[in-house]
Short mmCIF file of C-alpha atoms in Angstrom, two decimals:
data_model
loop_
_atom_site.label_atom_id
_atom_site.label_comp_id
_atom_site.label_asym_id
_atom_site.label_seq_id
_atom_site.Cartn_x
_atom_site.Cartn_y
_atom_site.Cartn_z
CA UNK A 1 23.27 9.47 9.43
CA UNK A 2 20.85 7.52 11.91
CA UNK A 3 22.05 4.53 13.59
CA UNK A 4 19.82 1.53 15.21
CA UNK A 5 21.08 -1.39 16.84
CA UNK A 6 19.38 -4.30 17.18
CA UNK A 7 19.81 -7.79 18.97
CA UNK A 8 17.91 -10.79 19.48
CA UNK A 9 18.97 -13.32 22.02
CA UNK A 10 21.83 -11.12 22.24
CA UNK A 11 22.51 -8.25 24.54
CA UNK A 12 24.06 -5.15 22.95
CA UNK A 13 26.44 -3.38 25.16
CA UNK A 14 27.49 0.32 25.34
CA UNK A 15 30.98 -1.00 24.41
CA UNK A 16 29.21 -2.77 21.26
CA UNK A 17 27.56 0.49 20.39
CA UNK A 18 30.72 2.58 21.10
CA UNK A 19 32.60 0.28 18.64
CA UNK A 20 30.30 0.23 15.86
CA UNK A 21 29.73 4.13 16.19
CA UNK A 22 33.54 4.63 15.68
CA UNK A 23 33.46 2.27 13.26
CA UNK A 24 31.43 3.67 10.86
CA UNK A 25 32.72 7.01 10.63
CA UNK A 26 34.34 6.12 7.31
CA UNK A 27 30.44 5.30 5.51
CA UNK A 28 29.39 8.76 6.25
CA UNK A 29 32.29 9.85 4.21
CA UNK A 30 32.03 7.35 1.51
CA UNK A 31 28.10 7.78 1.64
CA UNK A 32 27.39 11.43 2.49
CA UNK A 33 23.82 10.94 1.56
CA UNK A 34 23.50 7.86 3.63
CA UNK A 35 20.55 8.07 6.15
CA UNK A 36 20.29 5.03 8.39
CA UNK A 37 22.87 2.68 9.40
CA UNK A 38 21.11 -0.22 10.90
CA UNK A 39 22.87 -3.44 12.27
CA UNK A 40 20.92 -6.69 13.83
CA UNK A 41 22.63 -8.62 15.97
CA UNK A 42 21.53 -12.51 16.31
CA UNK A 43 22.47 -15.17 18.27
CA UNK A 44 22.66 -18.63 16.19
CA UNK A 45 20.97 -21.88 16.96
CA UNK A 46 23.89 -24.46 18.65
CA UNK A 47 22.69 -26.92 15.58
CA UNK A 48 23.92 -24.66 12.81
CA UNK A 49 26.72 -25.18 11.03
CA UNK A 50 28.73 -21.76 12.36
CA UNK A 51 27.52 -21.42 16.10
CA UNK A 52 27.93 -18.05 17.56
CA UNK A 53 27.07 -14.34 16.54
CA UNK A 54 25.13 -13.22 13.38
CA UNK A 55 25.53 -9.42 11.97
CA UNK A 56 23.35 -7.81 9.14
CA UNK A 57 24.59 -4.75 8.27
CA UNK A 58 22.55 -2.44 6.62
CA UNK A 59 22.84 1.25 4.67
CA UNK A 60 20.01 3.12 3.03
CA UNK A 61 19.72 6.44 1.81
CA UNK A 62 19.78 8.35 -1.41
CA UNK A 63 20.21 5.56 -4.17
CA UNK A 64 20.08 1.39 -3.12
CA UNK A 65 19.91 -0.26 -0.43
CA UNK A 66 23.90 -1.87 0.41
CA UNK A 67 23.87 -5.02 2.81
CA UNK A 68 26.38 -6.94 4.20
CA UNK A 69 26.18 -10.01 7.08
CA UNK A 70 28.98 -12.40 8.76
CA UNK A 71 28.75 -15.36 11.20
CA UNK A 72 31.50 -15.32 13.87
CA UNK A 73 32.42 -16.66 17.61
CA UNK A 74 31.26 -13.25 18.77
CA UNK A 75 29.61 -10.04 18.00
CA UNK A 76 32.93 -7.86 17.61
CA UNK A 77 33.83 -10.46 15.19
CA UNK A 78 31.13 -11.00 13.10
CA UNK A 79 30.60 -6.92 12.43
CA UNK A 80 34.47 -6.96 11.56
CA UNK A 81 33.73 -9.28 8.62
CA UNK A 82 30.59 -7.57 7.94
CA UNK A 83 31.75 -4.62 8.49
CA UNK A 84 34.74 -5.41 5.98
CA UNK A 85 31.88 -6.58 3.19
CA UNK A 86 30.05 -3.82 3.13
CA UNK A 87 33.19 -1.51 2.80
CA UNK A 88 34.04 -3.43 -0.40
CA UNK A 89 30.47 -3.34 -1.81
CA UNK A 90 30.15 0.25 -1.12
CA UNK A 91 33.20 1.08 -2.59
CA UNK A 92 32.52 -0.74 -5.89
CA UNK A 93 29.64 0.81 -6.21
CA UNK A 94 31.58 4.24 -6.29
CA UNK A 95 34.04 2.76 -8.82
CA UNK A 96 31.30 1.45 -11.26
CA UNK A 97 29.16 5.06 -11.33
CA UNK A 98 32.54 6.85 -11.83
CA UNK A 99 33.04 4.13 -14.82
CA UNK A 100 29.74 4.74 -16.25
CA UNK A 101 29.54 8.17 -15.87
CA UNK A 102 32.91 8.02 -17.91
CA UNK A 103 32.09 5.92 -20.61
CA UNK A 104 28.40 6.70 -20.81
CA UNK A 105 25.91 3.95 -20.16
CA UNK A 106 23.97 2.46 -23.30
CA UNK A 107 20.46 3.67 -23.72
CA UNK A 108 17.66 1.04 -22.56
CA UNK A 109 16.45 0.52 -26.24
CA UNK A 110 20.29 -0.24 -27.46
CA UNK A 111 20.85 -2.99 -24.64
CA UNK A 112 16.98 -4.31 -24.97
CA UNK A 113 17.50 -4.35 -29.23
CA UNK A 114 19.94 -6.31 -28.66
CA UNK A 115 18.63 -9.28 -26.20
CA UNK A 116 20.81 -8.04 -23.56
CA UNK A 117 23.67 -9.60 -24.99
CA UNK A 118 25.90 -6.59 -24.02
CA UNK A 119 24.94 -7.98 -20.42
CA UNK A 120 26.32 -10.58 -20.42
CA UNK A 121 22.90 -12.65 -19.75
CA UNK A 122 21.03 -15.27 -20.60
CA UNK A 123 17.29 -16.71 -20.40
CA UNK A 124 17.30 -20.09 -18.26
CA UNK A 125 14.42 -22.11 -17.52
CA UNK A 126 12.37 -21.55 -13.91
CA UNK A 127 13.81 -24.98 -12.91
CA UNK A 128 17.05 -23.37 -12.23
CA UNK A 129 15.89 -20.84 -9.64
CA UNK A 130 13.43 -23.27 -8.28
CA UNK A 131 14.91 -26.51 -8.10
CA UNK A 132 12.10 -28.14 -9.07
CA UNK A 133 11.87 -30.94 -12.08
CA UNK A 134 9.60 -32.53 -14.06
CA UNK A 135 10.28 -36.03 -12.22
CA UNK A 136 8.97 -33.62 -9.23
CA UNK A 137 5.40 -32.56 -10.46
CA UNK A 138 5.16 -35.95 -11.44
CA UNK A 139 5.81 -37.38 -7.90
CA UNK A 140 3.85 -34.61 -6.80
CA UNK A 141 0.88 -35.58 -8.86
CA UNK A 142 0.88 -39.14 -7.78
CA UNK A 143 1.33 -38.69 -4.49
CA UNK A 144 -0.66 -35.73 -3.45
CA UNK A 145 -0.05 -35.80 0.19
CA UNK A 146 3.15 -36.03 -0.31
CA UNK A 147 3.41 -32.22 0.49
CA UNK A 148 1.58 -32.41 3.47
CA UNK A 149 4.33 -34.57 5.23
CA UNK A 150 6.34 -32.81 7.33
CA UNK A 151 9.64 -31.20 6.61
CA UNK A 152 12.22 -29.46 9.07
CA UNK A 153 12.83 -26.78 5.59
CA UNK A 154 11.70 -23.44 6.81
CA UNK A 155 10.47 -21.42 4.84
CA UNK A 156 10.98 -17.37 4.63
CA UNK A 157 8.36 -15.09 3.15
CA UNK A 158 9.21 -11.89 2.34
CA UNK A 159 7.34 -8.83 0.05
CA UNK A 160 8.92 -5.92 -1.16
CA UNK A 161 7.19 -3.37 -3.31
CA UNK A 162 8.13 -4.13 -7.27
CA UNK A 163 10.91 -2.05 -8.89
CA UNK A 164 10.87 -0.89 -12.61
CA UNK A 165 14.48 -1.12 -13.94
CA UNK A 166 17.07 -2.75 -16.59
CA UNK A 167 18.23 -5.98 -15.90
CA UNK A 168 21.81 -3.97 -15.60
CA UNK A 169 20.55 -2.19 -12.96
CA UNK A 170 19.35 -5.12 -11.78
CA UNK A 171 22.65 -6.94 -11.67
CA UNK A 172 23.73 -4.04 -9.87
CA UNK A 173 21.51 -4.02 -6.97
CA UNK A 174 22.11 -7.81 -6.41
CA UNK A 175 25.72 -7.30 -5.90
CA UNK A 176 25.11 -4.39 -3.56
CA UNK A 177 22.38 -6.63 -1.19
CA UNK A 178 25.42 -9.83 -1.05
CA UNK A 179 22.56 -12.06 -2.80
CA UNK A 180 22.60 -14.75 -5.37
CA UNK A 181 19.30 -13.50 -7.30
CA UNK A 182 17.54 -10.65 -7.87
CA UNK A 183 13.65 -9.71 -8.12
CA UNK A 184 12.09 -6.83 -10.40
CA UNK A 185 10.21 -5.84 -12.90
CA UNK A 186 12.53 -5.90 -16.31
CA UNK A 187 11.66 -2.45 -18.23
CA UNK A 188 12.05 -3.74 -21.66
CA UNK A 189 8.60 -6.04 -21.40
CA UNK A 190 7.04 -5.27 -18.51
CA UNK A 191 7.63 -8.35 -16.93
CA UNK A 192 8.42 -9.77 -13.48
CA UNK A 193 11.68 -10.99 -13.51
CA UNK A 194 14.87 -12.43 -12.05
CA UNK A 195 18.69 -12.00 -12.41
CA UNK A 196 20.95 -14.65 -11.18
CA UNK A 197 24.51 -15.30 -10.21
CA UNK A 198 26.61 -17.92 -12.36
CA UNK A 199 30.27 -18.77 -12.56
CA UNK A 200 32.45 -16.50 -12.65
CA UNK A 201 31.03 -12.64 -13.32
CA UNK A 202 27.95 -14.41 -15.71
CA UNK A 203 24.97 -13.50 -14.61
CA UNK A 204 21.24 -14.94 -16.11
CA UNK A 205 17.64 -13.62 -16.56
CA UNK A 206 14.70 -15.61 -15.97
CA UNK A 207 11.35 -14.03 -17.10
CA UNK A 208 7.75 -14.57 -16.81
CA UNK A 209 5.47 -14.28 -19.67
CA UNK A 210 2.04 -15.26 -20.12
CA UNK A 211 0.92 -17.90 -22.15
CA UNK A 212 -1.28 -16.47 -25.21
#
């Protein structure tokens, strides 16, 4: 398995590298397919919240992509925690394909015949993943320039290529990547779609469909 290190306004040290590379003997044998083991190291602004050292930890091979990050007073830290995520993540993983290889998943058509319902899921409207409202567009509408003002959000664009897959699968991968939603394309419509965390172990589906 290849490793890369990298930091950003933070130097990585031999002793860093030394410590992750004895570290993560025990993903190799978790993950014997694993090829790259990647972790970025970040130093955070003094005006966030959790000042210090960011980790993203990172393992792709044969099967998903498994991430895991942490926020600590130093590097060694903030892997530890990271470090400790990932572990979990990968190892439920494990557990779950050992459960379904059991049990035997339920074909496509079964779960799609069904409205997902052995999911778990639900449809929600777009205003839940967005935020936005209708006393928004209306603001928005009067007050055109509104947008234009400035704002200190920032915003993050990022494009990844589109994935066919249930929205089980889906579910799956969004668990493995430590994120609250999910992005694909849903194989029982074609559709783009998103999967999204709720309370507890719920989980919702928001889909896009165009208007006849």
């Amino acid at each position: 398995m290849e490793v890369k290190i990298h930091g950003r306004s933070v130097t990585i040290t031999d002793r860093f590298e030394n410590y992750v590379a004895a570290k993560i003997e025990k993903i190799s044998t978790l993950l014997p397919k694993a090829l790259l083991f990647e972790a970025r190291v970040s130093r955070t602004s003094d005006k966030s919240p959790v000042y210090g050292d960011h980790v993203e930890l990172t393992v792709t091979g044969v099967g998903p992509v498994i991430r895991a990050e942490a926020t600590a007073t130093d590097k060694f830290s903030a892997f530890d925690i990271a470090y400790g995520r990932l572990l979990e993540r990968i190892r439920r993983h494990k557990d779950k394909r050992r459960a379904d290889h059991k049990r035997g998943k339920p074909s496509l058509g079964t779960v799609a015949a069904h409205g997902f319902d052995t999911l778990d899921v639900t449809p929600a409207d777009v205003e839940l993943l967005t935020g936005a409202t209708a006393s928004d567009a209306a603001d928005a509408a009067v007050n055109p320039e509104a947008e234009s003002d400035y704002t200190p959000v920032v915003i993050r664009h990022k494009s990844f290529p589109a994935e066919v897959m249930s929205a089980d699968a889906a579910v799956d991968r969004m668990e493995l990547v430590g994120h609250d939603f999910f992005l694909f394309i849903d194989e029982a419509n074609n559709q783009p779609s998103v999967v999204y965390r709720r309370k507890g172990w719920n989980y919702g589906v928001i889909s896009l469909t165009e208007e006849a």
